[in-house]
Amino acid sequence: MRRGICCVYVCVTLALTASYDAQAQSKKKGKEPELAISKRGKLIFEDDFSGKELLWNFDANRCKWEIVKKAALTKSKGTSGDTKIERAYTQTSDVIFEFKTLLPLSGDLSLFYAAAIRDTPWAKIFVTPSPQSAIYVVEADEQHKALVLSPLVYRKPRWLNVTFEVLGSRYALTVDGTTTVCDFPASGRRQATFFAVGMNKKSDDVFAIDDVKVWEALPKDEEPEKDKKTKK
């Protein structure tokens, strides 16, 4: 019985690896992305998935996530709630999320970060299938009214840099170098205690994330405490 389970696991892992290798471009480590409305303070959490164990939460009855080639990925189908993968961290109100994602050519990616209304996305990235081959960065308010912003060329799966900044009553979403800055609804102020991503997937194409970082967000004119020099 154990031998059968091991064989199934190996087959699934090999399938994920083959699909991932065929679609993903090589990941190049570079300087940290520029921010639109804030500056980085304390590093709260980071995960580059270089370990063997996936220390994130997901519903194993709905989807399957694994670490393959030092990235977290899934081929499971479902809604963004079905495929969501989540990680809790120290509570904060002003926060910066940075990560890389590899998306299929259809579906949409949702970002989740609040504990007060756990499954309400504050930002989405809609990916349209060919022949349009574009990504539309949108915002979503509490009524889920999406506003189409700048289209981004996405003709084949590749790694995208995503940065989501929350500072006071504003947020900024940057995808592949394109940024939009929006204001929160008056009732939208909340403490952030976790970060999660999920995707509406109709196919078994790979959806992956990597190099996740969560920072304390500071106003651009404020220095982190650790960087201040004491004058004598």
Tab-separated table of C-alpha atoms in Angstrom:
chain	number	residue	atom	x	y	z
A	1	MET	CA	0.000	0.000	0.000
A	2	ARG	CA	2.757	2.418	0.962
A	3	ARG	CA	4.599	1.569	-2.240
A	4	GLY	CA	1.487	2.475	-4.253
A	5	ILE	CA	1.134	5.810	-2.440
A	6	CYS	CA	4.807	6.612	-3.042
A	7	CYS	CA	4.449	5.834	-6.751
A	8	VAL	CA	1.459	8.137	-7.039
A	9	TYR	CA	3.318	10.921	-5.224
A	10	VAL	CA	6.369	10.542	-7.482
A	11	CYS	CA	4.184	10.607	-10.615
A	12	VAL	CA	2.386	13.753	-9.476
A	13	THR	CA	5.652	15.472	-8.583
A	14	LEU	CA	7.217	14.558	-11.926
A	15	ALA	CA	4.167	15.851	-13.772
A	16	LEU	CA	4.273	19.132	-11.876
A	17	THR	CA	7.999	19.469	-12.478
A	18	ALA	CA	7.686	18.816	-16.216
A	19	SER	CA	4.850	21.322	-16.587
A	20	TYR	CA	6.657	23.899	-14.466
A	21	ASP	CA	9.910	23.536	-16.413
A	22	ALA	CA	8.112	23.861	-19.722
A	23	GLN	CA	6.336	27.081	-18.758
A	24	ALA	CA	8.510	28.967	-16.306
A	25	GLN	CA	11.284	31.292	-17.293
A	26	SER	CA	14.422	31.365	-15.172
A	27	LYS	CA	14.035	33.506	-12.066
A	28	LYS	CA	16.630	36.232	-11.772
A	29	LYS	CA	17.307	37.770	-8.406
A	30	GLY	CA	17.563	41.519	-8.704
A	31	LYS	CA	17.087	44.627	-6.625
A	32	GLU	CA	13.885	45.015	-4.684
A	33	PRO	CA	10.978	46.515	-6.649
A	34	GLU	CA	10.413	50.250	-6.291
A	35	LEU	CA	7.434	51.246	-4.164
A	36	ALA	CA	4.700	53.712	-5.099
A	37	ILE	CA	3.347	55.120	-1.823
A	38	SER	CA	5.502	53.755	0.995
A	39	LYS	CA	8.929	52.585	2.041
A	40	ARG	CA	9.991	49.302	3.605
A	41	GLY	CA	10.247	49.122	7.364
A	42	LYS	CA	10.695	45.933	9.353
A	43	LEU	CA	10.731	42.638	7.448
A	44	ILE	CA	7.865	40.698	8.996
A	45	PHE	CA	7.956	37.482	7.017
A	46	GLU	CA	9.628	35.920	3.973
A	47	ASP	CA	9.623	32.567	2.181
A	48	ASP	CA	11.579	31.618	-0.931
A	49	PHE	CA	10.377	27.985	-0.719
A	50	SER	CA	13.916	26.651	-0.584
A	51	GLY	CA	12.970	24.303	2.253
A	52	LYS	CA	11.445	20.873	1.835
A	53	GLU	CA	8.307	21.552	3.873
A	54	LEU	CA	5.483	23.834	2.701
A	55	LEU	CA	4.553	25.822	5.814
A	56	TRP	CA	1.406	27.368	4.337
A	57	ASN	CA	-2.256	26.498	4.848
A	58	PHE	CA	-4.623	25.327	2.100
A	59	ASP	CA	-7.690	23.124	1.809
A	60	ALA	CA	-6.277	19.733	0.832
A	61	ASN	CA	-9.791	18.526	-0.015
A	62	ARG	CA	-10.065	21.162	-2.744
A	63	CYS	CA	-6.534	21.571	-4.083
A	64	LYS	CA	-2.969	20.307	-3.891
A	65	TRP	CA	0.036	22.582	-3.387
A	66	GLU	CA	3.663	21.433	-3.451
A	67	ILE	CA	7.190	22.815	-3.475
A	68	VAL	CA	8.763	22.096	-6.857
A	69	LYS	CA	11.960	23.700	-8.149
A	70	LYS	CA	12.011	26.000	-5.095
A	71	ALA	CA	8.574	27.476	-5.755
A	72	ALA	CA	5.086	26.706	-4.435
A	73	LEU	CA	2.754	25.544	-7.194
A	74	THR	CA	-0.532	23.870	-7.941
A	75	LYS	CA	-2.264	22.359	-10.944
A	76	SER	CA	-5.607	22.070	-9.166
A	77	LYS	CA	-8.723	23.553	-10.736
A	78	GLY	CA	-11.331	25.623	-8.921
A	79	THR	CA	-12.259	29.102	-7.767
A	80	SER	CA	-9.821	31.428	-6.031
A	81	GLY	CA	-11.293	30.270	-2.718
A	82	ASP	CA	-10.718	26.631	-3.649
A	83	THR	CA	-7.093	27.117	-4.696
A	84	LYS	CA	-6.176	29.640	-2.008
A	85	ILE	CA	-2.914	29.183	-0.124
A	86	GLU	CA	-2.405	31.199	3.061
A	87	ARG	CA	0.242	32.140	5.616
A	88	ALA	CA	-0.333	34.010	8.883
A	89	TYR	CA	2.123	36.545	10.311
A	90	THR	CA	2.378	39.230	12.996
A	91	GLN	CA	-0.581	41.627	12.928
A	92	THR	CA	-0.003	45.015	11.347
A	93	SER	CA	-2.106	47.736	9.732
A	94	ASP	CA	0.309	49.260	7.202
A	95	VAL	CA	1.917	46.514	5.159
A	96	ILE	CA	3.742	45.689	1.920
A	97	PHE	CA	3.427	42.350	0.144
A	98	GLU	CA	5.960	41.354	-2.493
A	99	PHE	CA	5.956	38.115	-4.469
A	100	LYS	CA	6.467	36.559	-7.882
A	101	THR	CA	3.772	34.599	-9.642
A	102	LEU	CA	3.531	32.352	-12.674
A	103	LEU	CA	0.008	32.411	-14.130
A	104	PRO	CA	-1.888	30.348	-16.687
A	105	LEU	CA	-3.216	32.191	-19.749
A	106	SER	CA	-6.779	32.283	-18.443
A	107	GLY	CA	-8.422	32.901	-15.111
A	108	ASP	CA	-7.802	35.547	-12.469
A	109	LEU	CA	-5.592	35.909	-9.418
A	110	SER	CA	-6.992	37.231	-6.125
A	111	LEU	CA	-4.972	38.696	-3.257
A	112	PHE	CA	-6.294	38.296	0.294
A	113	TYR	CA	-4.822	39.871	3.392
A	114	ALA	CA	-7.393	40.836	6.037
A	115	ALA	CA	-8.788	38.927	8.993
A	116	ALA	CA	-11.944	40.986	9.542
A	117	ILE	CA	-13.570	39.833	6.289
A	118	ARG	CA	-11.360	36.921	5.380
A	119	ASP	CA	-12.527	36.100	1.874
A	120	THR	CA	-12.919	39.604	0.471
A	121	PRO	CA	-10.296	40.336	-2.211
A	122	TRP	CA	-8.983	43.878	-2.258
A	123	ALA	CA	-7.167	43.480	-5.543
A	124	LYS	CA	-7.395	41.191	-8.532
A	125	ILE	CA	-5.368	40.552	-11.655
A	126	PHE	CA	-7.530	39.404	-14.540
A	127	VAL	CA	-5.762	37.381	-17.224
A	128	THR	CA	-7.535	37.122	-20.555
A	129	PRO	CA	-6.937	34.158	-22.889
A	130	SER	CA	-5.631	34.442	-26.430
A	131	PRO	CA	-5.946	36.248	-28.794
A	132	GLN	CA	-6.101	39.239	-26.430
A	133	SER	CA	-3.166	37.923	-24.388
A	134	ALA	CA	-3.237	40.680	-21.820
A	135	ILE	CA	-3.400	41.079	-18.054
A	136	TYR	CA	-5.748	43.644	-16.590
A	137	VAL	CA	-4.874	45.016	-13.184
A	138	VAL	CA	-8.067	45.932	-11.356
A	139	GLU	CA	-9.254	47.095	-7.966
A	140	ALA	CA	-12.242	45.722	-6.115
A	141	ASP	CA	-14.216	47.553	-3.445
A	142	GLU	CA	-16.542	45.976	-0.889
A	143	GLN	CA	-19.210	45.582	-3.573
A	144	HIS	CA	-16.686	43.809	-5.810
A	145	LYS	CA	-16.903	46.474	-8.522
A	146	ALA	CA	-13.836	45.936	-10.672
A	147	LEU	CA	-12.224	48.748	-12.643
A	148	VAL	CA	-10.112	47.802	-15.634
A	149	LEU	CA	-6.809	49.635	-15.593
A	150	SER	CA	-3.688	49.038	-17.669
A	151	PRO	CA	-3.408	45.961	-19.926
A	152	LEU	CA	-0.098	44.116	-19.746
A	153	VAL	CA	1.251	41.833	-22.474
A	154	TYR	CA	1.173	38.187	-21.381
A	155	ARG	CA	1.392	35.897	-24.404
A	156	LYS	CA	2.891	32.942	-22.577
A	157	PRO	CA	3.307	31.959	-18.916
A	158	ARG	CA	6.150	33.866	-17.276
A	159	TRP	CA	7.132	35.162	-13.861
A	160	LEU	CA	5.508	38.447	-12.863
A	161	ASN	CA	6.578	40.703	-10.015
A	162	VAL	CA	3.664	41.804	-7.841
A	163	THR	CA	3.770	44.416	-5.065
A	164	PHE	CA	0.763	45.373	-2.964
A	165	GLU	CA	1.141	48.329	-0.575
A	166	VAL	CA	-1.343	49.259	2.162
A	167	LEU	CA	-0.680	52.595	3.881
A	168	GLY	CA	-3.310	54.420	5.878
A	169	SER	CA	-6.391	54.853	3.703
A	170	ARG	CA	-4.576	54.100	0.439
A	171	TYR	CA	-3.217	51.097	-1.408
A	172	ALA	CA	-1.038	50.640	-4.442
A	173	LEU	CA	-0.903	47.581	-6.655
A	174	THR	CA	2.059	47.123	-8.999
A	175	VAL	CA	2.165	44.276	-11.510
A	176	ASP	CA	5.048	43.878	-13.922
A	177	GLY	CA	5.986	47.553	-13.509
A	178	THR	CA	2.457	48.959	-13.939
A	179	THR	CA	1.060	50.701	-10.836
A	180	THR	CA	-2.346	51.899	-9.737
A	181	VAL	CA	-3.001	53.833	-6.534
A	182	CYS	CA	-6.475	53.780	-4.945
A	183	ASP	CA	-8.245	54.880	-1.778
A	184	PHE	CA	-9.940	52.507	0.651
A	185	PRO	CA	-13.650	52.788	1.362
A	186	ALA	CA	-14.268	54.429	4.740
A	187	SER	CA	-15.150	51.052	6.266
A	188	GLY	CA	-12.178	49.295	4.748
A	189	ARG	CA	-9.580	50.019	7.431
A	190	ARG	CA	-8.507	46.788	9.115
A	191	GLN	CA	-5.613	44.945	10.704
A	192	ALA	CA	-3.760	42.544	8.424
A	193	THR	CA	-2.853	39.190	9.960
A	194	PHE	CA	-2.338	36.917	6.975
A	195	PHE	CA	-1.441	36.891	3.288
A	196	ALA	CA	-3.018	34.582	0.738
A	197	VAL	CA	-3.352	34.128	-3.005
A	198	GLY	CA	-5.853	32.100	-4.983
A	199	MET	CA	-6.782	31.740	-8.619
A	200	ASN	CA	-9.874	30.868	-10.628
A	201	LYS	CA	-8.547	27.959	-12.690
A	202	LYS	CA	-10.472	25.990	-15.296
A	203	SER	CA	-7.408	24.133	-16.587
A	204	ASP	CA	-4.617	22.123	-14.975
A	205	ASP	CA	-1.959	24.615	-16.081
A	206	VAL	CA	0.563	25.566	-13.424
A	207	PHE	CA	-0.110	28.434	-11.020
A	208	ALA	CA	2.931	29.218	-8.860
A	209	ILE	CA	4.254	31.743	-6.352
A	210	ASP	CA	7.754	32.434	-5.090
A	211	ASP	CA	9.929	34.893	-3.166
A	212	VAL	CA	7.164	36.092	-0.844
A	213	LYS	CA	8.042	38.986	1.485
A	214	VAL	CA	5.877	40.888	3.942
A	215	TRP	CA	7.154	44.247	5.193
A	216	GLU	CA	5.969	46.897	7.584
A	217	ALA	CA	4.979	49.888	5.431
A	218	LEU	CA	6.241	53.331	6.437
A	219	PRO	CA	5.541	56.759	4.935
A	220	LYS	CA	8.214	57.704	2.433
A	221	ASP	CA	9.471	60.544	4.641
A	222	GLU	CA	9.863	58.279	7.706
A	223	GLU	CA	12.953	56.194	8.380
A	224	PRO	CA	12.841	52.739	9.957
A	225	GLU	CA	13.881	52.798	13.601
A	226	LYS	CA	16.856	50.565	12.901
A	227	ASP	CA	18.205	53.015	10.310
A	228	LYS	CA	18.040	56.095	12.539
A	229	LYS	CA	21.347	57.264	13.906
A	230	THR	CA	21.467	58.449	17.487
A	231	LYS	CA	23.013	61.870	17.810
A	232	LYS	CA	25.166	62.457	20.847
